């Protein structure tokens, strides 16, 4: 149905759209602690926006509450800093109402997996076309250091002085289980890769979930060092590339094979295995995606980074529009007067 | 024997039976036919909260009550003139509300040993003389329908399914209703299933003929056409009226409509209706919970939709944090609470006015919002348009209070023409020069509303306290106090933009009855009856609960005593006493049942005659 609002929104963009990163920096101070991992997501985001070729006013950042929640203030687009755990339903409502917008969601691990857990699984299931960045620092930072649903068992925090008793969520596996069509993982120490991941997330139609390891210097410093620091990460992570064998290691001397359904590390130096024996990554293979996601907390296996799964399913807001259009095509556009009069009326 | 006819001003009929007996269906047919016959009608479906309660039990009785007359009918009726009872349990349950001398039309099949036992009768009330104070017609519906079908080969099972239609036909004879509207309805509903149509049409006629031929039915009752203003009428429930109101409001404001909702009785019908309106371009999300329901609506409002969330008490409590967010971000949003008896899960299918204080104060911090309360099923439509108008004009969430009673009961409604309805305006900020998200319109204090997609006005909003004008996050103490006052002042100013309260009867004096929400029907009926019998009292009904009408203080001070019936323990009473420092006499009922007008009448007569406070 054509509305006056649509008329207003259809006005062509007046200025230019050849932006630079600077155009997305509002005139405010970034108030995260120096060295906070969140800062490392900001610059790739500001660099990415000009590449999208869409007018700035068509972009909206929606966040929940936590240190991560400040993100929209640092992007000169439309933004909404909402309430704890609820960024996804707000963003879903916005995207369903306004499919023309590019909607980005920023959440912490507590925000998304604890209080917002229900919304997370249902947003994944619906496949709303949202670009979701979850800043995982494995701790609650804004409330000053309690354990979170991604904290590991035994983690000492303010609220677990004797060690956390619960096991963590594996966010990637949870997202896959809930039906997310795009699931990826990156970290704050490699901004180029992060930029590429965010770009992939943008290009993916449907929900894109990007888990981003962001170091919290204050309450959980170094939590991801093994996986992110230049010295160790090659041995402890594996970069997934579609169509490429699963190789890792500082000298790219290790790889992953499948033993039944169980991934196993093999050494390529000893002649027993060659690169041709290795498992090939396929983003479209959901079974493989689960196997990869489940490598996350294994001590023996490298932690997968990059795009774990990217499959296509119609996005929710698109289905909403299609259903409306189908109804209008088959039944004709609704006539308000006959709606008011109803099916059985009588004349007095 | 010759039949006589008798004129009545009004009558109440109640169809009662098992959940599967089709009582809601014939109740609806009876009320529509009464509307077509030119009567004013008010109906109330009354059913158990079990989906299919065990047959024959006392708690499994499902009923539909229709009150109709020549003058305006405000309630579904206090007492019953005619009880159609499909089984023993329906007699047991409904006898207390049957008028002395009232009529019982009983299907004797439902009074066999098993049914009597389930209804906890030791002897059959149809035979043991216990119903001697009533006019009882015990009829074997099945046998009569079968006889009417004659040679036609219709299965016994199918005949069993038309018993309700037989009863309907009989009541049509009793009140001289035409059969043709129902026959047309049967033909439409069962199109292509000829045997079902045949059986039902025969059953309907059989009921009518039975009464016509049977000497026990001596009198037909005539209820004259009412003096309704000419126009096209339909029956409407409060929930349907809200759904319609939302679609119309969005259209009038030239905005898309978005509903984010989670099912809960008795609000769900609004979701059902809206989800069927796809061809009107309506979008809806059946969310994973109430929080997601309101949050998705807030997201849609942020994007420029007329956004709505609908719920009932337990859901409203879940929405409170997000309601505060809507207050802080000053976004237009409609929140509908169809109240039910609480606390907690309470009595899901029963009405109560227990959420007024929660609507008013149930948020952290000071988070005022306009609250409107619908008076009747049809009024739900007008209230919804009004809520949309206020939400958009003042950039504020607005809460509509309805309840299970008016949400599900129905009355005839003169369907308005689209053109005759008030214009509703959305105030988008379209000019980037000088734009600040919290710069306000001088008169209404509404902030500037720029939605994503408008060039040059990119800005950030959120739940953190805002700096005046710029909308930047601010912790400044003086600014916070100022913003708290501004948000309150904005809501207060709505009072200048809504009608004054109207006093019916003397403009000053001894006793004023004040009512709000769904108690309107009973209160108005009691008021009119008392006036007709010479009592002196005045009446005000409130539809605006926050802010109150600007002349309310003055009105309250013009009366010595103010009586206030509420389906709670005194929530509006508490608000008025606190705000206006005026003592209010509360009349309370918290039984999950609406007031009867006689109940109120009795209390008010006491107040008038004994000058004592006997409530
Ligand atoms: C309803 C509600 N409960 C609790 C809080 C307090 N709170 C604010 S942020 C937060 C946790 C943040 O942790 P996380 O999402 O991991 O984000 P981080 O600060 O680490 O970025 C909590 C519990 C709140 N704001 N609202
Ligand atoms: S407390 Fe941790 S997460 Fe929060 S801003 Fe500081 S470093 Fe970042």
PDB file of N, CA, C and O in Angstrom, chain A residues 92-134:
ATOM      1  N   UNK A  92      14.611  -6.227  14.301  1.00  0.00           N
ATOM      2  CA  UNK A  92      13.712  -7.022  13.454  1.00  0.00           C
ATOM      3  C   UNK A  92      12.487  -6.199  13.067  1.00  0.00           C
ATOM      4  O   UNK A  92      12.081  -6.190  11.898  1.00  0.00           O
ATOM      5  N   UNK A  93      11.892  -5.528  14.064  1.00  0.00           N
ATOM      6  CA  UNK A  93      10.727  -4.687  13.775  1.00  0.00           C
ATOM      7  C   UNK A  93      11.078  -3.622  12.746  1.00  0.00           C
ATOM      8  O   UNK A  93      10.315  -3.356  11.817  1.00  0.00           O
ATOM      9  N   UNK A  94      12.259  -3.027  12.918  1.00  0.00           N
ATOM     10  CA  UNK A  94      12.684  -1.980  11.986  1.00  0.00           C
ATOM     11  C   UNK A  94      12.857  -2.557  10.577  1.00  0.00           C
ATOM     12  O   UNK A  94      12.371  -1.985   9.594  1.00  0.00           O
ATOM     13  N   UNK A  95      13.520  -3.701  10.497  1.00  0.00           N
ATOM     14  CA  UNK A  95      13.811  -4.267   9.171  1.00  0.00           C
ATOM     15  C   UNK A  95      12.531  -4.768   8.490  1.00  0.00           C
ATOM     16  O   UNK A  95      12.372  -4.630   7.265  1.00  0.00           O
ATOM     17  N   UNK A  96      11.622  -5.341   9.276  1.00  0.00           N
ATOM     18  CA  UNK A  96      10.374  -5.824   8.683  1.00  0.00           C
ATOM     19  C   UNK A  96       9.559  -4.631   8.172  1.00  0.00           C
ATOM     20  O   UNK A  96       8.990  -4.658   7.089  1.00  0.00           O
ATOM     21  N   UNK A  97       9.551  -3.575   8.984  1.00  0.00           N
ATOM     22  CA  UNK A  97       8.810  -2.381   8.571  1.00  0.00           C
ATOM     23  C   UNK A  97       9.513  -1.670   7.421  1.00  0.00           C
ATOM     24  O   UNK A  97       8.870  -1.070   6.571  1.00  0.00           O
ATOM     25  N   UNK A  98      10.842  -1.744   7.399  1.00  0.00           N
ATOM     26  CA  UNK A  98      11.615  -0.957   6.438  1.00  0.00           C
ATOM     27  C   UNK A  98      12.696  -1.801   5.768  1.00  0.00           C
ATOM     28  O   UNK A  98      13.891  -1.630   6.031  1.00  0.00           O
ATOM     29  N   UNK A  99      12.303  -2.676   4.869  1.00  0.00           N
ATOM     30  CA  UNK A  99      13.288  -3.534   4.198  1.00  0.00           C
ATOM     31  C   UNK A  99      14.332  -2.738   3.405  1.00  0.00           C
ATOM     32  O   UNK A  99      15.367  -3.277   3.041  1.00  0.00           O
ATOM     33  N   UNK A 100      14.055  -1.463   3.164  1.00  0.00           N
ATOM     34  CA  UNK A 100      14.999  -0.651   2.384  1.00  0.00           C
ATOM     35  C   UNK A 100      16.257  -0.296   3.169  1.00  0.00           C
ATOM     36  O   UNK A 100      17.227   0.177   2.589  1.00  0.00           O
ATOM     37  N   UNK A 101      16.254  -0.501   4.473  1.00  0.00           N
ATOM     38  CA  UNK A 101      17.387  -0.069   5.289  1.00  0.00           C
ATOM     39  C   UNK A 101      18.425  -1.179   5.443  1.00  0.00           C
ATOM     40  O   UNK A 101      18.103  -2.365   5.398  1.00  0.00           O
ATOM     41  N   UNK A 102      19.666  -0.762   5.635  1.00  0.00           N
ATOM     42  CA  UNK A 102      20.711  -1.703   6.006  1.00  0.00           C
ATOM     43  C   UNK A 102      20.814  -1.655   7.525  1.00  0.00           C
ATOM     44  O   UNK A 102      21.209  -0.643   8.094  1.00  0.00           O
ATOM     45  N   UNK A 103      20.415  -2.736   8.176  1.00  0.00           N
ATOM     46  CA  UNK A 103      20.327  -2.695   9.632  1.00  0.00           C
ATOM     47  C   UNK A 103      21.428  -3.541  10.265  1.00  0.00           C
ATOM     48  O   UNK A 103      21.585  -4.721   9.945  1.00  0.00           O
ATOM     49  N   UNK A 104      22.181  -2.902  11.128  1.00  0.00           N
ATOM     50  CA  UNK A 104      23.300  -3.534  11.821  1.00  0.00           C
ATOM     51  C   UNK A 104      22.983  -3.623  13.307  1.00  0.00           C
ATOM     52  O   UNK A 104      22.419  -2.684  13.873  1.00  0.00           O
ATOM     53  N   UNK A 105      23.358  -4.737  13.903  1.00  0.00           N
ATOM     54  CA  UNK A 105      23.037  -4.931  15.311  1.00  0.00           C
ATOM     55  C   UNK A 105      24.332  -5.195  16.068  1.00  0.00           C
ATOM     56  O   UNK A 105      25.164  -5.982  15.620  1.00  0.00           O
ATOM     57  N   UNK A 106      24.492  -4.506  17.196  1.00  0.00           N
ATOM     58  CA  UNK A 106      25.693  -4.687  18.004  1.00  0.00           C
ATOM     59  C   UNK A 106      25.283  -5.151  19.396  1.00  0.00           C
ATOM     60  O   UNK A 106      24.445  -4.524  20.052  1.00  0.00           O
ATOM     61  N   UNK A 107      25.889  -6.258  19.822  1.00  0.00           N
ATOM     62  CA  UNK A 107      25.532  -6.786  21.132  1.00  0.00           C
ATOM     63  C   UNK A 107      26.744  -7.384  21.809  1.00  0.00           C
ATOM     64  O   UNK A 107      27.689  -7.802  21.142  1.00  0.00           O
ATOM     65  N   UNK A 108      26.686  -7.466  23.135  1.00  0.00           N
ATOM     66  CA  UNK A 108      27.714  -8.188  23.873  1.00  0.00           C
ATOM     67  C   UNK A 108      27.304  -9.642  24.020  1.00  0.00           C
ATOM     68  O   UNK A 108      26.184 -10.030  23.661  1.00  0.00           O
ATOM     69  N   UNK A 109      28.217 -10.434  24.586  1.00  0.00           N
ATOM     70  CA  UNK A 109      27.895 -11.850  24.775  1.00  0.00           C
ATOM     71  C   UNK A 109      26.824 -12.031  25.850  1.00  0.00           C
ATOM     72  O   UNK A 109      25.952 -12.890  25.733  1.00  0.00           O
ATOM     73  N   UNK A 110      26.878 -11.191  26.888  1.00  0.00           N
ATOM     74  CA  UNK A 110      25.840 -11.285  27.921  1.00  0.00           C
ATOM     75  C   UNK A 110      24.515 -10.809  27.363  1.00  0.00           C
ATOM     76  O   UNK A 110      23.472 -11.447  27.514  1.00  0.00           O
ATOM     77  N   UNK A 111      24.589  -9.689  26.696  1.00  0.00           N
ATOM     78  CA  UNK A 111      23.429  -9.062  26.070  1.00  0.00           C
ATOM     79  C   UNK A 111      22.698 -10.054  25.159  1.00  0.00           C
ATOM     80  O   UNK A 111      21.480 -10.200  25.217  1.00  0.00           O
ATOM     81  N   UNK A 112      23.451 -10.744  24.341  1.00  0.00           N
ATOM     82  CA  UNK A 112      22.846 -11.587  23.319  1.00  0.00           C
ATOM     83  C   UNK A 112      22.547 -13.005  23.786  1.00  0.00           C
ATOM     84  O   UNK A 112      21.546 -13.595  23.396  1.00  0.00           O
ATOM     85  N   UNK A 113      23.420 -13.566  24.627  1.00  0.00           N
ATOM     86  CA  UNK A 113      23.262 -14.992  24.938  1.00  0.00           C
ATOM     87  C   UNK A 113      22.498 -15.194  26.245  1.00  0.00           C
ATOM     88  O   UNK A 113      21.915 -16.236  26.478  1.00  0.00           O
ATOM     89  N   UNK A 114      22.532 -14.177  27.128  1.00  0.00           N
ATOM     90  CA  UNK A 114      21.838 -14.331  28.407  1.00  0.00           C
ATOM     91  C   UNK A 114      20.441 -13.760  28.299  1.00  0.00           C
ATOM     92  O   UNK A 114      19.494 -14.441  27.943  1.00  0.00           O
ATOM     93  N   UNK A 115      20.366 -12.474  28.554  1.00  0.00           N
ATOM     94  CA  UNK A 115      19.042 -11.834  28.616  1.00  0.00           C
ATOM     95  C   UNK A 115      18.356 -11.853  27.250  1.00  0.00           C
ATOM     96  O   UNK A 115      17.143 -11.951  27.162  1.00  0.00           O
ATOM     97  N   UNK A 116      19.148 -11.825  26.202  1.00  0.00           N
ATOM     98  CA  UNK A 116      18.544 -11.794  24.871  1.00  0.00           C
ATOM     99  C   UNK A 116      18.536 -13.144  24.171  1.00  0.00           C
ATOM    100  O   UNK A 116      18.248 -13.228  22.984  1.00  0.00           O
ATOM    101  N   UNK A 117      18.823 -14.203  24.915  1.00  0.00           N
ATOM    102  CA  UNK A 117      18.964 -15.526  24.298  1.00  0.00           C
ATOM    103  C   UNK A 117      17.747 -15.948  23.484  1.00  0.00           C
ATOM    104  O   UNK A 117      17.876 -16.487  22.383  1.00  0.00           O
ATOM    105  N   UNK A 118      16.594 -15.713  24.055  1.00  0.00           N
ATOM    106  CA  UNK A 118      15.366 -16.107  23.364  1.00  0.00           C
ATOM    107  C   UNK A 118      15.222 -15.361  22.037  1.00  0.00           C
ATOM    108  O   UNK A 118      14.871 -15.942  21.010  1.00  0.00           O
ATOM    109  N   UNK A 119      15.532 -14.077  22.070  1.00  0.00           N
ATOM    110  CA  UNK A 119      15.410 -13.287  20.839  1.00  0.00           C
ATOM    111  C   UNK A 119      16.433 -13.754  19.809  1.00  0.00           C
ATOM    112  O   UNK A 119      16.166 -13.773  18.612  1.00  0.00           O
ATOM    113  N   UNK A 120      17.617 -14.120  20.307  1.00  0.00           N
ATOM    114  CA  UNK A 120      18.665 -14.543  19.385  1.00  0.00           C
ATOM    115  C   UNK A 120      18.237 -15.776  18.600  1.00  0.00           C
ATOM    116  O   UNK A 120      18.294 -15.790  17.369  1.00  0.00           O
ATOM    117  N   UNK A 121      17.786 -16.801  19.311  1.00  0.00           N
ATOM    118  CA  UNK A 121      17.444 -18.032  18.577  1.00  0.00           C
ATOM    119  C   UNK A 121      16.288 -17.784  17.609  1.00  0.00           C
ATOM    120  O   UNK A 121      16.275 -18.309  16.504  1.00  0.00           O
ATOM    121  N   UNK A 122      15.342 -16.964  18.014  1.00  0.00           N
ATOM    122  CA  UNK A 122      14.183 -16.763  17.125  1.00  0.00           C
ATOM    123  C   UNK A 122      14.512 -15.861  15.938  1.00  0.00           C
ATOM    124  O   UNK A 122      13.939 -16.022  14.862  1.00  0.00           O
ATOM    125  N   UNK A 123      15.443 -14.952  16.138  1.00  0.00           N
ATOM    126  CA  UNK A 123      15.855 -14.120  15.001  1.00  0.00           C
ATOM    127  C   UNK A 123      16.598 -14.980  13.988  1.00  0.00           C
ATOM    128  O   UNK A 123      16.411 -14.843  12.773  1.00  0.00           O
ATOM    129  N   UNK A 124      17.432 -15.883  14.497  1.00  0.00           N
ATOM    130  CA  UNK A 124      18.149 -16.804  13.596  1.00  0.00           C
ATOM    131  C   UNK A 124      17.136 -17.653  12.833  1.00  0.00           C
ATOM    132  O   UNK A 124      17.237 -17.836  11.611  1.00  0.00           O
ATOM    133  N   UNK A 125      16.165 -18.189  13.551  1.00  0.00           N
ATOM    134  CA  UNK A 125      15.151 -19.059  12.940  1.00  0.00           C
ATOM    135  C   UNK A 125      14.391 -18.316  11.846  1.00  0.00           C
ATOM    136  O   UNK A 125      14.142 -18.850  10.768  1.00  0.00           O
ATOM    137  N   UNK A 126      14.023 -17.070  12.119  1.00  0.00           N
ATOM    138  CA  UNK A 126      13.238 -16.315  11.129  1.00  0.00           C
ATOM    139  C   UNK A 126      14.062 -15.881   9.938  1.00  0.00           C
ATOM    140  O   UNK A 126      13.544 -15.590   8.887  1.00  0.00           O
ATOM    141  N   UNK A 127      15.356 -15.736  10.172  1.00  0.00           N
ATOM    142  CA  UNK A 127      16.234 -15.293   9.094  1.00  0.00           C
ATOM    143  C   UNK A 127      15.898 -13.870   8.626  1.00  0.00           C
ATOM    144  O   UNK A 127      15.745 -13.611   7.436  1.00  0.00           O
ATOM    145  N   UNK A 128      15.782 -12.978   9.602  1.00  0.00           N
ATOM    146  CA  UNK A 128      15.594 -11.566   9.262  1.00  0.00           C
ATOM    147  C   UNK A 128      16.920 -11.053   8.691  1.00  0.00           C
ATOM    148  O   UNK A 128      17.985 -11.426   9.182  1.00  0.00           O
ATOM    149  N   UNK A 129      16.863 -10.246   7.664  1.00  0.00           N
ATOM    150  CA  UNK A 129      18.097  -9.773   7.031  1.00  0.00           C
ATOM    151  C   UNK A 129      18.772  -8.698   7.891  1.00  0.00           C
ATOM    152  O   UNK A 129      18.662  -7.505   7.627  1.00  0.00           O
ATOM    153  N   UNK A 130      19.465  -9.159   8.928  1.00  0.00           N
ATOM    154  CA  UNK A 130      20.170  -8.253   9.831  1.00  0.00           C
ATOM    155  C   UNK A 130      21.642  -8.644   9.854  1.00  0.00           C
ATOM    156  O   UNK A 130      21.970  -9.820   9.708  1.00  0.00           O
ATOM    157  N   UNK A 131      22.489  -7.647  10.043  1.00  0.00           N
ATOM    158  CA  UNK A 131      23.913  -7.926  10.191  1.00  0.00           C
ATOM    159  C   UNK A 131      24.244  -7.829  11.668  1.00  0.00           C
ATOM    160  O   UNK A 131      24.253  -6.741  12.233  1.00  0.00           O
ATOM    161  N   UNK A 132      24.464  -8.960  12.278  1.00  0.00           N
ATOM    162  CA  UNK A 132      24.583  -9.016  13.731  1.00  0.00           C
ATOM    163  C   UNK A 132      26.030  -9.196  14.143  1.00  0.00           C
ATOM    164  O   UNK A 132      26.674 -10.177  13.765  1.00  0.00           O
ATOM    165  N   UNK A 133      26.531  -8.227  14.904  1.00  0.00           N
ATOM    166  CA  UNK A 133      27.897  -8.350  15.417  1.00  0.00           C
ATOM    167  C   UNK A 133      27.812  -8.597  16.912  1.00  0.00           C
ATOM    168  O   UNK A 133      27.270  -7.767  17.652  1.00  0.00           O
ATOM    169  N   UNK A 134      28.303  -9.736  17.340  1.00  0.00           N
ATOM    170  CA  UNK A 134      28.327  -9.985  18.779  1.00  0.00           C
ATOM    171  C   UNK A 134      29.747  -9.841  19.292  1.00  0.00           C
ATOM    172  O   UNK A 134      30.634 -10.603  18.910  1.00  0.00           O
TER     173      UNK A 134
END
